[in-house]
Short mmCIF file of C-alpha atoms in Angstrom, two decimals:
data_model
loop_
_atom_site.label_atom_id
_atom_site.label_comp_id
_atom_site.label_asym_id
_atom_site.label_seq_id
_atom_site.Cartn_x
_atom_site.Cartn_y
_atom_site.Cartn_z
CA UNK K 559 -113.68 34.07 12.75
CA UNK K 560 -117.24 33.24 11.85
CA UNK K 561 -117.43 30.47 9.30
CA UNK K 562 -119.44 31.44 6.22
CA UNK K 563 -120.56 28.44 4.22
CA UNK K 564 -121.77 28.36 0.64
CA UNK K 565 -122.92 25.54 -1.57
CA UNK K 566 -121.37 25.29 -5.01
CA UNK K 567 -123.26 23.06 -7.41
CA UNK K 568 -121.31 22.06 -10.51
CA UNK K 569 -124.34 22.39 -12.75
CA UNK K 570 -125.56 25.80 -11.67
CA UNK K 571 -122.49 27.46 -10.17
CA UNK K 572 -122.42 29.67 -7.09
CA UNK K 573 -125.39 29.42 -4.74
CA UNK K 574 -125.29 31.85 -1.81
CA UNK K 575 -126.86 30.91 1.49
CA UNK K 576 -126.95 34.45 2.93
CA UNK K 577 -128.34 37.61 1.39
CA UNK K 578 -125.27 39.68 2.27
CA UNK K 579 -123.16 37.37 0.10
CA UNK K 580 -125.69 37.01 -2.69
CA UNK K 581 -124.37 38.31 -6.01
CA UNK K 582 -127.93 38.96 -7.18
CA UNK K 583 -128.51 41.34 -4.28
CA UNK K 584 -125.18 43.03 -4.97
CA UNK K 585 -125.86 43.51 -8.66
CA UNK K 586 -129.37 44.75 -7.91
CA UNK K 587 -127.87 47.36 -5.59
CA UNK K 588 -125.35 48.46 -8.21
CA UNK K 589 -127.96 48.78 -10.95
CA UNK K 590 -130.54 50.29 -8.61
CA UNK K 591 -128.12 52.97 -7.43
CA UNK K 592 -127.40 54.15 -10.96
CA UNK K 593 -131.10 53.87 -11.80
CA UNK K 594 -132.02 56.23 -8.97
CA UNK K 595 -129.45 58.75 -10.20
CA UNK K 596 -130.80 58.58 -13.75
CA UNK K 597 -134.35 59.10 -12.50
CA UNK K 598 -133.33 62.17 -10.50
CA UNK K 599 -131.49 63.59 -13.50
CA UNK K 600 -134.40 62.87 -15.82
CA UNK K 601 -136.80 64.81 -13.59
CA UNK K 602 -135.06 67.99 -14.65
CA UNK K 603 -133.37 70.92 -12.87
CA UNK K 604 -133.52 70.75 -9.08
CA UNK K 605 -131.25 71.25 -6.10
CA UNK K 606 -129.48 68.08 -7.30
CA UNK K 607 -129.69 68.29 -11.10
CA UNK K 608 -127.83 71.27 -12.49
CA UNK K 609 -129.43 73.73 -14.90
CA UNK K 610 -127.70 73.44 -18.26
CA UNK K 611 -129.66 76.02 -20.21
CA UNK K 612 -132.11 75.64 -23.09
CA UNK K 613 -132.08 72.65 -25.45
CA UNK K 614 -131.92 73.45 -29.15
CA UNK K 615 -131.48 69.96 -30.62
CA UNK K 616 -131.82 66.27 -29.79
CA UNK K 617 -128.44 65.88 -28.11
CA UNK K 618 -128.35 64.62 -24.52
CA UNK K 619 -128.54 65.34 -21.66
CA UNK K 620 -132.26 64.61 -21.66
CA UNK K 621 -134.78 65.52 -18.98
CA UNK K 622 -138.43 66.41 -18.61
CA UNK K 623 -139.32 69.78 -20.14
CA UNK K 624 -139.62 72.69 -17.76
CA UNK K 625 -143.06 73.05 -16.21
CA UNK K 626 -144.05 69.38 -16.24
CA UNK K 627 -142.59 68.70 -12.79
CA UNK K 628 -141.00 70.75 -10.06
CA UNK K 629 -138.91 68.14 -8.20
CA UNK K 630 -139.17 68.51 -4.45
CA UNK K 631 -135.76 69.24 -2.91
CA UNK K 632 -136.21 66.65 -0.16
CA UNK K 633 -137.36 63.96 -2.58
CA UNK K 634 -134.38 64.26 -4.93
CA UNK K 635 -131.90 64.63 -2.06
CA UNK K 636 -133.18 61.53 -0.28
CA UNK K 637 -133.13 59.61 -3.56
CA UNK K 638 -129.46 60.45 -4.11
CA UNK K 639 -128.50 59.69 -0.50
CA UNK K 640 -130.28 56.36 -0.96
CA UNK K 641 -128.52 55.76 -4.29
CA UNK K 642 -125.09 56.31 -2.75
CA UNK K 643 -125.87 53.99 0.17
CA UNK K 644 -127.47 51.29 -1.98
CA UNK K 645 -124.59 51.38 -4.45
CA UNK K 646 -121.94 51.10 -1.74
CA UNK K 647 -123.75 48.21 -0.02
CA UNK K 648 -124.35 46.49 -3.35
CA UNK K 649 -120.67 46.73 -4.23
CA UNK K 650 -119.62 45.25 -0.88
CA UNK K 651 -122.10 42.38 -1.24
CA UNK K 652 -120.83 41.63 -4.74
CA UNK K 653 -117.24 41.67 -3.49
CA UNK K 654 -118.19 39.28 -0.67
CA UNK K 655 -119.83 36.98 -3.21
CA UNK K 656 -116.58 36.94 -5.17
CA UNK K 657 -114.69 35.96 -2.03
CA UNK K 658 -117.18 33.13 -1.51
CA UNK K 659 -116.86 31.64 -4.96
CA UNK K 660 -119.07 33.61 -7.34
CA UNK K 661 -117.39 33.69 -10.74
CA UNK K 662 -119.28 35.96 -13.14
CA UNK K 663 -118.40 36.35 -16.78
CA UNK K 664 -116.11 39.36 -16.91
CA UNK K 665 -117.44 40.51 -20.27
CA UNK K 666 -120.91 40.74 -18.79
CA UNK K 667 -119.62 42.92 -15.96
CA UNK K 668 -117.86 45.12 -18.51
CA UNK K 669 -120.99 45.56 -20.59
CA UNK K 670 -122.98 46.20 -17.42
CA UNK K 671 -120.56 48.96 -16.46
CA UNK K 672 -120.59 50.50 -19.94
CA UNK K 673 -124.39 50.48 -19.90
CA UNK K 674 -124.55 52.14 -16.48
CA UNK K 675 -122.04 54.79 -17.50
CA UNK K 676 -123.90 55.49 -20.74
CA UNK K 677 -127.19 55.86 -18.89
CA UNK K 678 -125.55 58.26 -16.44
CA UNK K 679 -124.42 60.71 -19.13
CA UNK K 680 -127.81 60.73 -20.85
CA UNK K 681 -129.16 62.97 -18.08
CA UNK K 682 -127.69 66.23 -16.76
CA UNK K 683 -124.81 66.17 -14.26
CA UNK K 684 -125.83 65.87 -10.63
CA UNK K 685 -124.91 67.69 -7.41
CA UNK K 686 -121.74 69.38 -8.66
CA UNK K 687 -121.75 72.42 -10.95
CA UNK K 688 -118.04 72.04 -11.72
CA UNK K 689 -118.86 71.07 -15.30
CA UNK K 690 -120.33 74.54 -15.83
CA UNK K 691 -116.96 75.98 -14.84
CA UNK K 692 -115.21 73.65 -17.29
CA UNK K 693 -117.46 75.07 -19.98
CA UNK K 694 -116.68 78.61 -18.86
CA UNK K 695 -112.91 78.03 -18.95
CA UNK K 696 -113.25 76.68 -22.48
CA UNK K 697 -115.37 79.68 -23.43
CA UNK K 698 -112.67 82.03 -22.14
CA UNK K 699 -110.16 80.43 -24.48
CA UNK K 700 -112.57 80.59 -27.43
CA UNK K 701 -112.96 84.36 -27.00
CA UNK K 702 -109.21 84.80 -26.67
CA UNK K 703 -108.77 85.03 -22.89
CA UNK K 704 -106.40 83.05 -20.66
CA UNK K 705 -108.38 80.95 -18.13
CA UNK K 706 -105.34 80.80 -15.83
CA UNK K 707 -105.34 84.60 -15.52
CA UNK K 708 -108.94 85.68 -16.18
CA UNK K 709 -111.97 84.35 -14.31
CA UNK K 710 -115.47 83.86 -15.73
CA UNK K 711 -116.78 86.49 -13.32
CA UNK K 712 -114.39 89.04 -14.83
CA UNK K 713 -116.33 88.64 -18.07
CA UNK K 714 -119.98 88.16 -17.16
CA UNK K 715 -119.99 90.99 -14.62
CA UNK K 716 -119.17 93.41 -17.40
CA UNK K 717 -121.07 91.92 -20.32
CA UNK K 718 -123.52 89.18 -21.20
CA UNK K 719 -122.05 85.88 -22.32
CA UNK K 720 -124.34 83.04 -23.47
CA UNK K 721 -122.15 80.37 -21.84
CA UNK K 722 -120.71 81.97 -18.71
CA UNK K 723 -124.17 83.28 -17.87
CA UNK K 724 -125.07 79.78 -16.61
CA UNK K 725 -122.14 79.29 -14.22
CA UNK K 726 -122.71 79.00 -10.47
CA UNK K 727 -120.81 80.03 -7.39
CA UNK K 728 -118.44 79.46 -5.60
CA UNK K 729 -115.75 79.10 -8.29
CA UNK K 730 -116.74 81.88 -10.69
CA UNK K 731 -113.96 84.12 -9.32
CA UNK K 732 -111.34 81.35 -9.51
CA UNK K 733 -108.93 80.88 -12.43
CA UNK K 734 -108.58 77.41 -13.91
CA UNK K 735 -106.54 74.94 -11.84
CA UNK K 736 -106.46 72.23 -14.51
CA UNK K 737 -103.66 71.16 -16.78
CA UNK K 738 -103.29 72.16 -20.43
CA UNK K 739 -104.73 68.89 -21.78
CA UNK K 740 -107.85 69.37 -19.69
CA UNK K 741 -108.06 72.92 -21.03
CA UNK K 742 -107.91 71.57 -24.57
CA UNK K 743 -110.91 69.32 -23.93
CA UNK K 744 -112.77 72.34 -22.58
CA UNK K 745 -112.03 74.25 -25.77
CA UNK K 746 -113.07 71.25 -27.86
CA UNK K 747 -116.40 71.04 -26.02
CA UNK K 748 -117.02 74.72 -26.74
CA UNK K 749 -116.16 74.28 -30.40
CA UNK K 750 -118.53 71.32 -30.69
CA UNK K 751 -121.32 72.84 -28.61
CA UNK K 752 -121.13 76.39 -29.88
CA UNK K 753 -122.69 78.94 -27.57
CA UNK K 754 -125.27 76.54 -26.14
CA UNK K 755 -124.36 75.48 -22.60
CA UNK K 756 -126.58 72.39 -22.86
CA UNK K 757 -124.60 71.00 -25.79
CA UNK K 758 -121.23 71.99 -24.31
CA UNK K 759 -122.12 70.09 -21.13
CA UNK K 760 -122.92 66.97 -23.13
CA UNK K 761 -119.50 66.98 -24.79
CA UNK K 762 -117.85 67.54 -21.41
CA UNK K 763 -119.82 64.58 -20.03
CA UNK K 764 -118.53 62.51 -22.93
CA UNK K 765 -114.96 63.69 -22.28
CA UNK K 766 -115.41 62.53 -18.68
CA UNK K 767 -117.00 59.16 -19.43
CA UNK K 768 -114.82 57.98 -22.33
CA UNK K 769 -111.47 58.33 -20.48
CA UNK K 770 -113.09 56.69 -17.45
CA UNK K 771 -114.11 53.67 -19.53
CA UNK K 772 -110.71 53.52 -21.23
CA UNK K 773 -108.87 53.67 -17.90
CA UNK K 774 -111.01 50.82 -16.56
CA UNK K 775 -110.45 48.78 -19.72
CA UNK K 776 -106.72 49.40 -19.32
CA UNK K 777 -106.85 47.91 -15.83
CA UNK K 778 -108.75 44.91 -17.18
CA UNK K 779 -106.17 44.55 -19.96
CA UNK K 780 -103.45 44.31 -17.31
CA UNK K 781 -105.54 41.68 -15.50
CA UNK K 782 -106.24 39.66 -18.66
CA UNK K 783 -103.86 36.85 -17.68
CA UNK K 784 -105.04 36.66 -14.07
CA UNK K 785 -107.38 34.04 -12.68
CA UNK K 786 -111.14 34.62 -13.20
CA UNK K 787 -111.69 35.81 -9.64
CA UNK K 788 -109.13 38.60 -10.01
CA UNK K 789 -110.49 39.64 -13.39
CA UNK K 790 -114.02 39.85 -11.99
CA UNK K 791 -112.73 41.78 -8.99
CA UNK K 792 -110.98 44.25 -11.30
CA UNK K 793 -114.19 44.79 -13.26
CA UNK K 794 -116.31 45.29 -10.13
CA UNK K 795 -113.89 47.78 -8.64
CA UNK K 796 -113.53 49.86 -11.79
CA UNK K 797 -116.01 49.88 -14.65
CA UNK K 798 -118.97 48.48 -12.66
CA UNK K 799 -118.19 50.37 -9.45
CA UNK K 800 -121.22 52.52 -8.50
CA UNK K 801 -119.17 54.55 -6.02
CA UNK K 802 -116.84 55.62 -8.83
CA UNK K 803 -119.61 56.07 -11.39
CA UNK K 804 -121.32 58.47 -9.00
CA UNK K 805 -118.16 60.29 -7.95
CA UNK K 806 -116.62 60.72 -11.41
CA UNK K 807 -119.20 60.26 -14.16
CA UNK K 808 -122.42 61.58 -12.60
CA UNK K 809 -120.71 64.89 -11.87
CA UNK K 810 -118.83 64.95 -15.21
CA UNK K 811 -115.52 65.42 -13.42
CA UNK K 812 -112.30 65.33 -15.42
CA UNK K 813 -110.29 63.08 -13.09
CA UNK K 814 -110.11 60.23 -15.61
CA UNK K 815 -108.29 62.40 -18.16
CA UNK K 816 -105.10 62.03 -16.15
CA UNK K 817 -105.69 58.50 -14.86
CA UNK K 818 -106.18 56.99 -18.32
CA UNK K 819 -102.66 58.02 -19.37
CA UNK K 820 -101.18 56.75 -16.11
CA UNK K 821 -102.84 53.37 -16.64
CA UNK K 822 -101.43 53.30 -20.17
CA UNK K 823 -97.99 53.92 -18.72
CA UNK K 824 -98.45 51.10 -16.23
CA UNK K 825 -99.27 48.71 -19.07
CA UNK K 826 -95.82 49.22 -20.62
CA UNK K 827 -93.73 49.77 -17.48
CA UNK K 828 -92.09 46.34 -17.62
CA UNK K 829 -91.00 46.68 -21.25
CA UNK K 830 -90.41 50.40 -21.74
CA UNK K 831 -89.75 52.71 -18.78
CA UNK K 832 -89.41 55.61 -21.22
CA UNK K 833 -92.92 55.14 -22.61
CA UNK K 834 -94.24 54.66 -19.08
CA UNK K 835 -92.72 57.99 -18.06
CA UNK K 836 -94.01 59.65 -21.23
CA UNK K 837 -97.55 58.44 -20.53
CA UNK K 838 -97.60 59.55 -16.91
CA UNK K 839 -96.11 62.88 -17.98
CA UNK K 840 -98.98 63.38 -20.42
CA UNK K 841 -101.35 62.50 -17.59
CA UNK K 842 -99.71 65.17 -15.47
CA UNK K 843 -100.54 67.66 -18.21
CA UNK K 844 -104.20 66.90 -17.53
CA UNK K 845 -103.97 66.99 -13.73
CA UNK K 846 -100.80 67.37 -11.73
CA UNK K 847 -101.89 65.07 -8.89
CA UNK K 848 -101.29 62.00 -11.07
CA UNK K 849 -97.63 62.66 -10.37
CA UNK K 850 -98.14 60.17 -7.53
CA UNK K 851 -98.05 57.44 -10.17
CA UNK K 852 -94.87 58.97 -11.55
CA UNK K 853 -93.27 58.73 -8.11
CA UNK K 854 -94.41 55.11 -7.92
CA UNK K 855 -92.77 54.33 -11.27
CA UNK K 856 -89.54 55.94 -10.14
CA UNK K 857 -89.60 53.87 -6.95
CA UNK K 858 -90.03 50.72 -9.02
CA UNK K 859 -86.72 51.38 -10.79
CA UNK K 860 -84.86 53.01 -7.90
CA UNK K 861 -82.04 50.43 -8.14
CA UNK K 862 -81.63 50.83 -11.91
CA UNK K 863 -80.29 54.32 -12.71
CA UNK K 864 -80.55 53.97 -16.49
CA UNK K 865 -84.21 52.97 -16.37
CA UNK K 866 -84.84 55.69 -13.80
CA UNK K 867 -83.39 58.25 -16.18
CA UNK K 868 -85.61 56.98 -19.00
CA UNK K 869 -88.74 57.52 -16.88
CA UNK K 870 -87.62 61.04 -15.97
CA UNK K 871 -86.83 61.88 -19.59
CA UNK K 872 -90.15 60.52 -20.82
CA UNK K 873 -92.14 62.43 -18.21
CA UNK K 874 -90.17 65.65 -18.73
CA UNK K 875 -90.95 65.95 -22.45
CA UNK K 876 -94.70 66.66 -22.17
CA UNK K 877 -94.45 68.38 -18.79
CA UNK K 878 -91.82 70.89 -19.93
CA UNK K 879 -93.67 71.51 -23.18
CA UNK K 880 -97.03 72.04 -21.46
CA UNK K 881 -96.11 73.82 -18.25
CA UNK K 882 -92.78 75.33 -19.19
CA UNK K 883 -93.38 76.55 -22.72
CA UNK K 884 -97.09 76.64 -23.48
CA UNK K 885 -98.74 77.62 -20.20
CA UNK K 886 -96.46 78.33 -17.19
CA UNK K 887 -99.36 79.86 -15.25
CA UNK K 888 -101.15 76.50 -15.21
CA UNK K 889 -98.64 74.92 -12.84
CA UNK K 890 -98.83 77.86 -10.46
CA UNK K 891 -102.63 77.68 -10.29
CA UNK K 892 -102.61 73.91 -9.78
CA UNK K 893 -100.21 74.18 -6.85
CA UNK K 894 -102.14 77.08 -5.33
CA UNK K 895 -105.29 74.96 -5.28
CA UNK K 896 -103.72 72.69 -2.64
CA UNK K 897 -104.20 75.28 0.10
CA UNK K 898 -108.00 75.07 0.23
CA UNK K 899 -109.73 73.39 3.19
CA UNK K 900 -112.25 70.69 2.27
CA UNK K 901 -115.52 70.91 4.19
CA UNK K 902 -116.18 67.16 4.21
CA UNK K 903 -112.63 66.04 4.94
CA UNK K 904 -111.05 64.86 8.17
CA UNK K 905 -109.58 68.27 8.90
CA UNK K 906 -112.85 70.22 8.94
CA UNK K 907 -113.77 69.88 12.63
CA UNK K 908 -110.23 70.48 13.85
CA UNK K 909 -109.84 73.48 11.58
CA UNK K 910 -113.09 75.03 12.82
CA UNK K 911 -111.98 74.55 16.43
CA UNK K 912 -108.56 76.09 15.79
CA UNK K 913 -110.10 79.05 13.93
CA UNK K 914 -112.27 79.83 16.95
CA UNK K 915 -109.18 79.83 19.17
CA UNK K 916 -106.31 81.20 17.08
CA UNK K 917 -107.86 82.70 13.96
CA UNK K 918 -107.92 81.62 10.32
CA UNK K 919 -104.27 81.90 9.25
CA UNK K 920 -102.67 80.14 12.27
CA UNK K 921 -105.32 77.40 12.08
CA UNK K 922 -104.57 76.81 8.41
CA UNK K 923 -100.85 76.53 9.12
CA UNK K 924 -101.43 74.02 11.92
CA UNK K 925 -103.69 71.71 9.91
CA UNK K 926 -101.38 72.01 6.90
CA UNK K 927 -98.38 70.91 8.95
CA UNK K 928 -100.42 68.11 10.53
CA UNK K 929 -101.44 66.93 7.07
CA UNK K 930 -97.81 66.73 5.94
CA UNK K 931 -96.90 64.82 9.11
CA UNK K 932 -99.74 62.32 8.71
CA UNK K 933 -98.97 61.58 5.06
CA UNK K 934 -95.64 59.77 5.60
CA UNK K 935 -97.04 58.07 8.71
CA UNK K 936 -99.90 56.51 6.72
CA UNK K 937 -97.48 55.57 3.94
CA UNK K 938 -95.23 53.82 6.46
CA UNK K 939 -98.08 51.95 8.14
CA UNK K 940 -99.56 50.74 4.87
CA UNK K 941 -96.16 49.67 3.59
CA UNK K 942 -95.88 47.35 6.58
CA UNK K 943 -99.28 45.67 6.32
CA UNK K 944 -100.10 45.48 2.62
CA UNK K 945 -99.14 42.11 1.14
CA UNK K 946 -96.68 41.75 -1.73
CA UNK K 947 -99.23 40.31 -4.10
CA UNK K 948 -97.70 39.94 -7.60
CA UNK K 949 -99.29 42.01 -10.34
CA UNK K 950 -100.90 40.11 -13.22
CA UNK K 951 -98.55 39.02 -15.97
CA UNK K 952 -95.47 38.64 -13.78
CA UNK K 953 -92.91 36.28 -15.31
CA UNK K 954 -92.60 32.84 -13.69
CA UNK K 955 -89.99 32.74 -10.95
CA UNK K 956 -89.75 36.53 -10.57
CA UNK K 957 -89.96 37.87 -7.01
CA UNK K 958 -92.87 40.30 -6.72
CA UNK K 959 -90.59 42.61 -4.68
CA UNK K 960 -88.43 42.99 -7.79
CA UNK K 961 -91.17 43.23 -10.41
CA UNK K 962 -91.51 46.84 -11.68
CA UNK K 963 -95.27 46.69 -12.21
CA UNK K 964 -95.95 45.17 -8.79
CA UNK K 965 -93.77 47.74 -7.06
CA UNK K 966 -95.26 50.64 -9.01
CA UNK K 967 -98.88 49.57 -8.46
CA UNK K 968 -98.32 48.90 -4.77
CA UNK K 969 -96.54 52.22 -4.28
CA UNK K 970 -99.21 54.15 -6.20
CA UNK K 971 -101.85 52.48 -4.05
CA UNK K 972 -100.07 53.31 -0.80
CA UNK K 973 -99.15 56.91 -1.58
CA UNK K 974 -102.45 57.59 -3.31
CA UNK K 975 -104.51 56.34 -0.38
CA UNK K 976 -102.35 58.26 2.07
CA UNK K 977 -102.76 61.42 0.00
CA UNK K 978 -106.55 61.32 -0.36
CA UNK K 979 -107.05 60.51 3.33
CA UNK K 980 -104.63 63.06 4.82
CA UNK K 981 -104.92 65.99 2.40
CA UNK K 982 -106.63 69.10 3.74
CA UNK K 983 -108.57 69.28 0.46
CA UNK K 984 -110.05 65.98 -0.65
CA UNK K 985 -113.02 64.95 -2.77
CA UNK K 986 -114.51 61.58 -3.61
CA UNK K 987 -113.50 61.62 -7.29
CA UNK K 988 -109.84 61.93 -6.28
CA UNK K 989 -110.11 58.27 -5.24
CA UNK K 990 -110.14 57.13 -8.87
CA UNK K 991 -106.36 56.90 -9.04
CA UNK K 992 -106.37 54.75 -5.88
CA UNK K 993 -109.10 52.36 -7.02
CA UNK K 994 -107.12 51.41 -10.14
CA UNK K 995 -104.20 49.66 -8.35
CA UNK K 996 -106.52 48.37 -5.63
CA UNK K 997 -108.43 46.53 -8.37
CA UNK K 998 -105.26 44.75 -9.49
CA UNK K 999 -103.59 43.80 -6.21
CA UNK K 1000 -104.56 42.19 -2.93
CA UNK K 1001 -105.36 45.36 -1.03
CA UNK K 1002 -106.18 43.98 2.42
CA UNK K 1003 -108.68 46.35 4.00
CA UNK K 1004 -108.21 49.20 1.53
CA UNK K 1005 -111.15 48.25 -0.68
CA UNK K 1006 -113.54 48.34 2.29
CA UNK K 1007 -112.09 51.64 3.49
CA UNK K 1008 -112.40 53.16 0.02
CA UNK K 1009 -116.06 52.17 -0.23
CA UNK K 1010 -116.84 53.76 3.14
CA UNK K 1011 -114.77 56.86 2.47
CA UNK K 1012 -116.17 57.40 -1.02
CA UNK K 1013 -119.80 56.85 -0.04
CA UNK K 1014 -119.75 59.13 3.00
CA UNK K 1015 -117.71 61.86 1.32
CA UNK K 1016 -120.05 61.78 -1.69
CA UNK K 1017 -123.08 61.97 0.60
CA UNK K 1018 -121.60 65.01 2.34
CA UNK K 1019 -121.95 66.99 -0.89
CA UNK K 1020 -125.63 66.23 -1.42
CA UNK K 1021 -126.78 68.82 -2.28
CA UNK K 1022 -123.39 70.21 -3.19
CA UNK K 1023 -124.24 73.42 -5.01
CA UNK K 1024 -124.04 77.02 -3.83
CA UNK K 1025 -127.73 77.73 -4.42
CA UNK K 1026 -130.54 78.40 -1.91
CA UNK K 1027 -132.18 75.40 -0.23
CA UNK K 1028 -134.96 75.21 2.30
CA UNK K 1029 -133.81 75.72 5.91
CA UNK K 1030 -134.49 72.10 6.93
CA UNK K 1031 -132.52 70.65 4.01
CA UNK K 1032 -129.74 73.18 4.58
CA UNK K 1033 -129.47 72.01 8.19
CA UNK K 1034 -129.56 68.30 7.30
CA UNK K 1035 -126.98 68.62 4.51
CA UNK K 1036 -124.71 70.64 6.78
CA UNK K 1037 -124.85 67.91 9.44
CA UNK K 1038 -123.75 65.29 6.93
CA UNK K 1039 -120.95 67.56 5.75
CA UNK K 1040 -119.95 68.29 9.35
CA UNK K 1041 -119.68 66.52 11.71
CA UNK K 1042 -120.64 63.15 10.15
CA UNK K 1043 -118.27 63.06 7.18
CA UNK K 1044 -115.20 64.47 9.01
CA UNK K 1045 -115.69 61.96 11.83
CA UNK K 1046 -115.88 59.08 9.35
CA UNK K 1047 -112.77 60.34 7.55
CA UNK K 1048 -110.92 60.40 10.89
CA UNK K 1049 -112.14 56.87 11.56
CA UNK K 1050 -110.58 55.85 8.24
CA UNK K 1051 -107.21 57.10 9.50
CA UNK K 1052 -107.80 55.31 12.81
CA UNK K 1053 -108.56 52.09 10.93
CA UNK K 1054 -105.17 52.28 9.20
CA UNK K 1055 -103.45 52.67 12.56
CA UNK K 1056 -105.37 49.72 14.05
CA UNK K 1057 -104.56 47.64 10.99
CA UNK K 1058 -100.87 48.41 11.46
CA UNK K 1059 -101.10 47.72 15.20
CA UNK K 1060 -103.00 44.42 14.82
CA UNK K 1061 -102.36 43.29 11.23
CA UNK K 1062 -103.94 39.85 11.69
CA UNK K 1063 -107.30 41.21 12.78
CA UNK K 1064 -109.93 41.27 10.00
CA UNK K 1065 -112.16 43.94 11.57
CA UNK K 1066 -111.65 47.60 10.74
CA UNK K 1067 -112.20 49.20 14.14
CA UNK K 1068 -112.78 46.52 16.81
CA UNK K 1069 -110.22 47.16 19.58
CA UNK K 1070 -111.46 45.12 22.53
CA UNK K 1071 -110.25 41.66 23.53
CA UNK K 1072 -112.58 38.76 22.78
CA UNK K 1073 -113.34 36.05 25.36
CA UNK K 1074 -110.97 33.73 23.51
CA UNK K 1075 -108.14 36.13 24.23
CA UNK K 1076 -107.51 37.22 20.65
CA UNK K 1077 -107.62 40.98 20.10
CA UNK K 1078 -110.69 41.99 18.16
CA UNK K 1079 -111.33 38.62 16.59
CA UNK K 1080 -114.20 36.39 17.65
CA UNK K 1081 -113.04 32.85 17.07
CA UNK K 1082 -116.36 31.21 17.86
CA UNK K 1083 -119.19 30.44 15.45
CA UNK K 1084 -121.68 33.13 14.56
CA UNK K 1085 -125.24 33.28 15.77
CA UNK K 1086 -127.14 30.37 14.29
CA UNK K 1087 -123.98 28.62 13.07
CA UNK K 1088 -123.63 25.02 14.22
CA UNK K 1089 -120.53 23.89 16.04
CA UNK K 1090 -118.31 21.95 13.65
CA UNK K 1091 -116.33 19.19 15.36
CA UNK K 1092 -114.09 16.89 13.34
CA UNK K 1093 -114.36 13.17 13.88
CA UNK K 1094 -111.81 11.59 16.16
CA UNK K 1095 -110.34 9.55 13.33
CA UNK K 1096 -110.39 12.36 10.76
CA UNK K 1097 -107.17 13.21 8.99
CA UNK K 1098 -105.29 16.38 10.08
CA UNK K 1099 -106.27 18.35 6.95
CA UNK K 1100 -109.98 17.96 7.64
CA UNK K 1101 -109.47 19.02 11.26
CA UNK K 1102 -107.78 22.20 10.13
CA UNK K 1103 -110.56 22.91 7.63
CA UNK K 1104 -113.24 22.33 10.25
CA UNK K 1105 -111.54 24.60 12.75
#
């Protein structure tokens, strides 16, 4: 492999010799990406920035008053595409700098992340109008309707409603697919915001950002006893991760409501399986997909029936209360949501081809079956190549293959990644539950794959709203959504296969044989790198280092 050299001066710390391993470039990209998003949001309603209704007080989100500027649709779209790309590149550069020896102060990274997240929720949500639907579902409950049985369109088509009036297609005819805890936050936002959509949206943004920060802090709490490099890595991949900040916080998505409880359960899994199960069960009451972490916890204690039973009992208490007693319809709606085809996912091109040949229903069955076949295949491949890196805090002398936290984190990482990459309906904010264990363990190539997947999938939904655009922007956005994003998502699956086939190869997709005879791995020096030849009388250790 190419040798990358850095100079470390004791007095000043890490000094990069190449821009693509320069922590300053990486941090500039991270901050710049969020800055671009904040600027777009501050410009006011556009094809990117959602319309949240009139402001009646000083509460955020803040933006320029109507009439001052009319943001051009191409300008704001290009700014967000640039923000996603700059953020992803900045994150990769910062991660490379960590690999090379950069050791930032973790507290500074934490405060950086908190500052970026705070800035993001001071402007209106971007690209996705899902938050308007969250507000509408809360409004339905306030007026005494069941959001799992009645849709917002059922109301506003028959009468004027000051909140549901602002909702946007395509989900206005869809009942809520979220768990009871998420529904409670939607009610709370309506209680706090009254009948003003602007204020309701702010509280929903807060209910998205606070659990996100707490989940990230939970990961950092787990990593508190790890070496500085791992702590910094955990901070970069969670709280200061621009890919996640865009995917989750900028759109005010509620994914973190479930993840924060799962992380809390992971904190106590070594000492109290019952509390771990209870926490992940509460998380499942926010969003059922976090059940992947529950499966991971069960796998961690598969050889200990008593502890296994404790996890099941803990998880059953909130799940039975929420889905069995309080709102049985919620579980049905959540499961039904799994049959939708995602436009930016790997399946999109294949599904379109099959529809043209066999029709909609047969095509949906075929891709659904293929998805279920691919899921265990990806799980198997990853289980063979991912290292058994011990989780932070493991007791001295304990085998990582027998440590409950290590097993649970590794399993959640494997199944979670397999799920988001093979599901027929996948979105970039679903990756949050995968990033958490990736931040704590040695993930091989998964961190690189997650950056690529998240950035491209996010870009495919810019603009992501069901409102009219100009014909040129409509064409350009459609090309990113298909074929670019589906092709990249298929390449992600191909990269996992190649990783399994050639586990020693560092590249993601290189499949040819190098002149040295090693598959996909150039053993010679890079362009401009001098040949390093050890002296004839050098000791063996120095010869190995030089080679």
